[in-house]
Short mmCIF file of C-alpha atoms in Angstrom, two decimals:
data_model
loop_
_atom_site.label_atom_id
_atom_site.label_comp_id
_atom_site.label_asym_id
_atom_site.label_seq_id
_atom_site.Cartn_x
_atom_site.Cartn_y
_atom_site.Cartn_z
CA UNK T 1 -38.15 68.04 12.85
CA UNK T 2 -35.40 68.43 15.44
CA UNK T 3 -37.90 69.49 18.06
CA UNK T 4 -39.88 66.29 17.68
CA UNK T 5 -36.91 63.96 18.23
CA UNK T 6 -36.62 64.62 22.00
CA UNK T 7 -40.38 64.29 22.31
CA UNK T 8 -40.23 60.93 20.52
CA UNK T 9 -37.63 59.55 22.95
CA UNK T 10 -39.54 61.04 25.87
CA UNK T 11 -42.67 59.18 24.78
CA UNK T 12 -40.69 55.93 24.53
CA UNK T 13 -39.25 56.40 28.03
CA UNK T 14 -42.71 57.10 29.43
CA UNK T 15 -44.09 53.95 27.80
CA UNK T 16 -41.21 51.87 29.22
CA UNK T 17 -41.88 53.28 32.70
CA UNK T 18 -45.49 52.09 32.53
CA UNK T 19 -44.47 48.51 31.62
CA UNK T 20 -45.11 46.10 34.50
CA UNK T 21 -43.84 42.58 35.18
CA UNK T 22 -47.14 41.15 33.93
CA UNK T 23 -46.73 43.06 30.65
CA UNK T 24 -43.33 41.42 30.16
CA UNK T 25 -44.77 37.99 30.92
CA UNK T 26 -47.58 38.72 28.47
CA UNK T 27 -45.09 39.64 25.73
CA UNK T 28 -42.98 36.54 26.38
CA UNK T 29 -46.03 34.25 26.25
CA UNK T 30 -47.22 35.78 22.98
CA UNK T 31 -43.69 35.51 21.54
CA UNK T 32 -43.47 31.83 22.44
CA UNK T 33 -46.93 31.23 20.98
CA UNK T 34 -45.98 32.97 17.73
CA UNK T 35 -42.72 31.00 17.58
CA UNK T 36 -44.51 27.65 17.85
CA UNK T 37 -47.11 28.84 15.35
CA UNK T 38 -44.28 29.71 12.95
CA UNK T 39 -42.70 26.27 13.42
CA UNK T 40 -46.08 24.62 12.88
CA UNK T 41 -46.60 26.52 9.62
CA UNK T 42 -43.02 26.10 8.41
CA UNK T 43 -42.75 22.34 8.90
CA UNK T 44 -46.15 21.38 7.48
CA UNK T 45 -48.44 21.88 4.53
CA UNK T 46 -49.99 24.78 6.46
CA UNK T 47 -47.24 26.98 5.02
CA UNK T 48 -48.93 27.18 1.61
CA UNK T 49 -52.29 27.76 3.25
CA UNK T 50 -50.86 30.61 5.35
CA UNK T 51 -49.81 32.44 2.18
CA UNK T 52 -53.36 32.17 0.83
CA UNK T 53 -54.85 33.44 4.11
CA UNK T 54 -52.41 36.36 4.14
CA UNK T 55 -53.49 37.34 0.63
CA UNK T 56 -57.15 37.25 1.69
CA UNK T 57 -56.35 39.50 4.66
CA UNK T 58 -54.61 41.98 2.35
CA UNK T 59 -57.61 41.96 0.01
CA UNK T 60 -59.95 42.50 2.98
CA UNK T 61 -57.91 45.52 4.15
CA UNK T 62 -57.93 46.98 0.65
CA UNK T 63 -61.70 46.45 0.36
CA UNK T 64 -62.20 48.31 3.66
CA UNK T 65 -60.04 51.22 2.51
CA UNK T 66 -61.80 51.50 -0.84
CA UNK T 67 -65.32 50.91 0.55
CA UNK T 68 -65.86 47.84 -1.64
CA UNK T 69 -68.90 46.68 0.33
CA UNK T 70 -69.75 43.53 -1.61
CA UNK T 71 -66.21 42.12 -1.54
CA UNK T 72 -65.89 43.14 2.10
CA UNK T 73 -69.13 41.32 2.98
CA UNK T 74 -68.01 38.11 1.21
CA UNK T 75 -64.55 38.08 2.85
CA UNK T 76 -65.93 38.79 6.33
CA UNK T 77 -68.26 35.80 6.03
CA UNK T 78 -65.40 33.63 4.78
CA UNK T 79 -63.28 34.53 7.82
CA UNK T 80 -66.18 33.83 10.20
CA UNK T 81 -66.32 30.16 9.17
CA UNK T 82 -62.65 29.96 8.23
CA UNK T 83 -61.37 29.07 11.71
CA UNK T 84 -63.69 26.07 11.99
CA UNK T 85 -62.70 24.95 8.49
CA UNK T 86 -58.98 25.17 9.36
CA UNK T 87 -59.47 23.08 12.50
CA UNK T 88 -61.22 20.38 10.45
CA UNK T 89 -58.66 20.39 7.63
CA UNK T 90 -55.61 20.30 9.90
CA UNK T 91 -56.97 18.12 12.69
CA UNK T 92 -54.10 15.55 12.41
CA UNK T 93 -51.41 18.25 12.50
CA UNK T 94 -53.05 20.09 15.42
CA UNK T 95 -53.40 16.83 17.34
CA UNK T 96 -49.74 16.05 16.71
CA UNK T 97 -48.64 19.43 18.08
CA UNK T 98 -50.84 19.12 21.18
CA UNK T 99 -49.57 15.58 21.87
CA UNK T 100 -45.96 16.72 21.70
CA UNK T 101 -46.41 19.75 23.96
CA UNK T 102 -44.64 19.28 27.26
CA UNK T 103 -43.37 15.79 26.46
CA UNK T 104 -39.64 16.62 26.56
CA UNK T 105 -38.22 15.03 29.72
CA UNK T 106 -35.71 16.74 31.95
CA UNK T 107 -32.13 15.63 31.32
CA UNK T 108 -30.59 15.27 34.75
CA UNK T 109 -27.06 14.15 33.92
CA UNK T 110 -24.75 13.43 36.79
CA UNK T 111 -27.58 12.26 39.06
CA UNK T 112 -27.51 8.60 38.08
CA UNK T 113 -27.85 6.22 40.99
CA UNK T 114 -27.26 2.48 41.21
CA UNK T 115 -30.81 1.69 40.10
CA UNK T 116 -30.53 3.93 37.07
CA UNK T 117 -27.16 2.44 36.18
CA UNK T 118 -28.81 -0.99 36.14
CA UNK T 119 -31.61 0.37 33.96
CA UNK T 120 -29.05 1.74 31.50
CA UNK T 121 -27.22 -1.56 31.44
CA UNK T 122 -30.51 -3.36 30.75
CA UNK T 123 -31.40 -0.83 28.03
CA UNK T 124 -28.05 -1.36 26.35
CA UNK T 125 -28.61 -5.12 26.33
CA UNK T 126 -32.11 -4.69 24.89
CA UNK T 127 -30.85 -2.34 22.18
CA UNK T 128 -28.13 -4.86 21.26
CA UNK T 129 -30.76 -7.61 20.89
CA UNK T 130 -33.00 -5.44 18.72
CA UNK T 131 -30.08 -4.28 16.56
CA UNK T 132 -28.92 -7.88 16.13
CA UNK T 133 -32.40 -8.92 15.03
CA UNK T 134 -32.69 -5.91 12.70
CA UNK T 135 -29.41 -6.75 10.97
CA UNK T 136 -30.41 -10.40 10.55
CA UNK T 137 -33.79 -9.35 9.11
CA UNK T 138 -32.06 -6.90 6.76
CA UNK T 139 -29.67 -9.62 5.57
CA UNK T 140 -32.61 -11.82 4.54
CA UNK T 141 -34.63 -8.83 3.20
CA UNK T 142 -37.41 -9.46 5.69
CA UNK T 143 -39.55 -6.35 6.18
CA UNK T 144 -39.95 -5.07 9.73
CA UNK T 145 -41.30 -2.06 11.61
CA UNK T 146 -40.14 -1.53 15.21
CA UNK T 147 -41.45 1.40 17.27
CA UNK T 148 -39.81 2.60 20.50
CA UNK T 149 -42.42 4.33 22.63
CA UNK T 150 -41.11 7.33 24.58
CA UNK T 151 -43.09 10.05 26.38
CA UNK T 152 -46.07 9.98 23.99
CA UNK T 153 -48.10 6.90 24.87
CA UNK T 154 -49.18 4.73 21.94
CA UNK T 155 -52.21 3.05 23.49
CA UNK T 156 -54.37 3.67 20.40
CA UNK T 157 -51.90 1.77 18.21
CA UNK T 158 -51.42 -1.00 20.78
CA UNK T 159 -55.17 -1.69 20.73
CA UNK T 160 -54.94 -2.54 17.02
CA UNK T 161 -52.42 -5.32 17.67
CA UNK T 162 -51.75 -8.14 20.12
CA UNK T 163 -50.14 -7.56 23.52
CA UNK T 164 -47.25 -9.98 24.09
CA UNK T 165 -45.21 -8.29 26.89
CA UNK T 166 -42.00 -10.26 26.39
CA UNK T 167 -38.26 -9.76 26.76
CA UNK T 168 -36.91 -8.51 23.41
CA UNK T 169 -34.77 -11.49 22.44
CA UNK T 170 -33.44 -11.34 18.88
CA UNK T 171 -34.87 -14.77 18.05
CA UNK T 172 -38.36 -13.73 19.13
CA UNK T 173 -38.26 -10.55 17.07
CA UNK T 174 -37.23 -12.54 14.00
CA UNK T 175 -40.07 -14.99 14.59
CA UNK T 176 -42.59 -12.14 14.82
CA UNK T 177 -41.50 -10.74 11.45
CA UNK T 178 -41.15 -14.12 9.71
CA UNK T 179 -43.08 -13.65 6.47
CA UNK T 180 -45.53 -16.46 7.27
CA UNK T 181 -46.16 -15.36 10.85
CA UNK T 182 -49.65 -13.91 11.52
CA UNK T 183 -48.33 -10.59 12.88
CA UNK T 184 -45.46 -9.94 10.46
CA UNK T 185 -47.26 -7.18 8.52
CA UNK T 186 -47.89 -4.93 11.51
CA UNK T 187 -45.57 -2.92 13.74
CA UNK T 188 -43.80 -4.12 16.88
CA UNK T 189 -44.10 -1.61 19.74
CA UNK T 190 -41.40 -1.55 22.43
CA UNK T 191 -42.54 -0.08 25.76
CA UNK T 192 -40.26 0.21 28.80
CA UNK T 193 -37.64 -1.85 26.95
CA UNK T 194 -39.99 -4.83 26.49
CA UNK T 195 -41.80 -6.13 23.43
CA UNK T 196 -45.24 -4.85 24.38
CA UNK T 197 -47.41 -5.44 21.32
CA UNK T 198 -47.08 -6.81 17.78
CA UNK T 199 -49.18 -6.64 14.62
CA UNK T 200 -50.09 -3.00 15.30
CA UNK T 201 -51.38 -0.64 12.62
CA UNK T 202 -49.77 2.80 12.38
CA UNK T 203 -51.02 6.05 10.80
CA UNK T 204 -49.66 6.68 7.30
CA UNK T 205 -47.86 9.91 6.52
CA UNK T 206 -49.54 12.29 4.08
CA UNK T 207 -46.33 14.20 3.41
CA UNK T 208 -46.21 14.79 -0.38
CA UNK T 209 -42.40 15.22 -0.29
CA UNK T 210 -41.73 11.56 0.57
CA UNK T 211 -39.85 9.68 -2.16
CA UNK T 212 -42.41 7.91 -4.32
CA UNK T 213 -40.44 4.63 -4.29
CA UNK T 214 -41.01 4.22 -0.55
CA UNK T 215 -43.78 1.77 0.31
CA UNK T 216 -46.47 1.55 2.95
CA UNK T 217 -44.08 0.34 5.65
CA UNK T 218 -41.92 3.45 5.35
CA UNK T 219 -44.94 5.75 5.17
CA UNK T 220 -46.33 4.15 8.32
CA UNK T 221 -43.01 4.60 10.12
CA UNK T 222 -42.75 8.26 9.11
CA UNK T 223 -46.41 8.82 10.00
CA UNK T 224 -45.87 7.37 13.48
CA UNK T 225 -42.88 9.66 14.05
CA UNK T 226 -44.91 12.66 12.87
CA UNK T 227 -47.70 11.94 15.36
CA UNK T 228 -45.50 11.17 18.39
CA UNK T 229 -41.95 11.38 19.72
CA UNK T 230 -41.39 7.66 19.04
CA UNK T 231 -38.22 6.29 17.46
CA UNK T 232 -39.08 4.03 14.52
CA UNK T 233 -36.77 1.46 12.92
CA UNK T 234 -37.79 0.37 9.42
CA UNK T 235 -36.33 -2.54 7.44
CA UNK T 236 -37.09 -2.60 3.73
CA UNK T 237 -38.47 -5.83 2.29
CA UNK T 238 -37.23 -4.92 -1.21
CA UNK T 239 -33.65 -3.79 -0.47
CA UNK T 240 -32.94 -4.85 3.12
CA UNK T 241 -32.01 -1.24 3.94
CA UNK T 242 -32.28 -0.23 7.60
CA UNK T 243 -33.80 3.20 8.19
CA UNK T 244 -34.98 5.28 11.13
CA UNK T 245 -37.77 7.84 11.38
CA UNK T 246 -37.75 10.58 14.03
CA UNK T 247 -40.04 13.63 14.02
CA UNK T 248 -41.10 12.91 10.47
CA UNK T 249 -37.52 12.71 9.12
CA UNK T 250 -36.30 9.51 7.49
CA UNK T 251 -32.60 8.56 7.55
CA UNK T 252 -31.52 5.47 5.59
CA UNK T 253 -28.48 3.23 5.27
CA UNK T 254 -27.67 2.16 8.84
CA UNK T 255 -25.20 -0.57 9.74
CA UNK T 256 -24.97 -2.48 13.02
CA UNK T 257 -22.56 0.00 14.63
CA UNK T 258 -24.36 3.14 13.46
CA UNK T 259 -27.80 1.84 14.42
CA UNK T 260 -26.55 0.84 17.89
CA UNK T 261 -24.99 4.26 18.48
CA UNK T 262 -28.10 6.05 17.22
CA UNK T 263 -30.54 4.11 19.40
CA UNK T 264 -28.34 4.47 22.48
CA UNK T 265 -28.03 8.22 21.97
CA UNK T 266 -31.80 8.61 21.49
CA UNK T 267 -33.05 6.19 24.15
CA UNK T 268 -30.46 6.39 26.93
CA UNK T 269 -28.67 9.64 26.09
CA UNK T 270 -25.12 8.43 25.55
CA UNK T 271 -22.59 8.79 22.74
CA UNK T 272 -23.78 12.24 21.71
CA UNK T 273 -20.59 12.88 19.70
CA UNK T 274 -20.90 9.58 17.89
CA UNK T 275 -24.59 10.29 17.28
CA UNK T 276 -23.75 13.44 15.33
CA UNK T 277 -21.16 11.55 13.31
CA UNK T 278 -23.55 8.70 12.54
CA UNK T 279 -26.36 11.15 11.70
CA UNK T 280 -24.02 12.74 9.14
CA UNK T 281 -23.17 9.32 7.68
CA UNK T 282 -26.88 8.47 7.48
CA UNK T 283 -27.71 11.77 5.77
CA UNK T 284 -24.94 11.21 3.19
CA UNK T 285 -26.33 7.76 2.45
CA UNK T 286 -29.86 9.11 2.31
CA UNK T 287 -28.71 11.68 -0.24
CA UNK T 288 -26.97 9.03 -2.31
CA UNK T 289 -30.04 6.79 -2.21
CA UNK T 290 -32.19 9.72 -3.27
CA UNK T 291 -29.84 10.45 -6.16
CA UNK T 292 -30.11 6.85 -7.34
CA UNK T 293 -33.90 7.17 -7.45
CA UNK T 294 -33.73 10.31 -9.58
#
């Protein structure tokens, strides 16, 4: 036993010596791919499916070891068509992952010029107008769905509505969502800090873990955030509660100050400390709201 220990370490050293730079790059690429595959499975319904596939693989290995030819033949044929079946079943999830790949912009803090400072000032003014309108709509329990487009373009959703391309004045936003207005049932999409399109239809979320009391408006907002990197503001018609949806996660119970800080931190990258504080406040309120529904 002792004689084999030096040989074992010698074999390891020899293997390490044969590793090239391309082998390291290969390992890193595979590791990143497996990491994103793990995140994809963990955050979606694919997690339950992965357990079932793993069990089938174990059964296939056992059938090979025990020479169970009939079972082996059936499982091999299942796996041959299984990949195509998985692509069909999880087409929305796969599309969502592919759309989000490479959409994270570089954060170049400290390189803000005069033009960018003006853009930030304009963005702050736009956010203030939208927050003001959201609070007024919440006070009157007028339902609303406002989507902030970011790096993932929402052209497919814009085609379902009406392009207006207007400055986001609070009065105009309230007119769009007035309950007798023709476009009040759809979503309002904000592109480049302008009201780009209204009356747009959004994809509904199929997440079974969503609270059953939430209606179509909330499911549409969550679905939009699942399929893109958009920031979605949702105002409940029943309770007047202001919520946000980001990456499929819904946070409820915003006030004027917390909503302003959240949108500024997400859209123009400021108030990161306040954002964490307001996220915590929102999560506490979300928990309390969930407890009330139980």
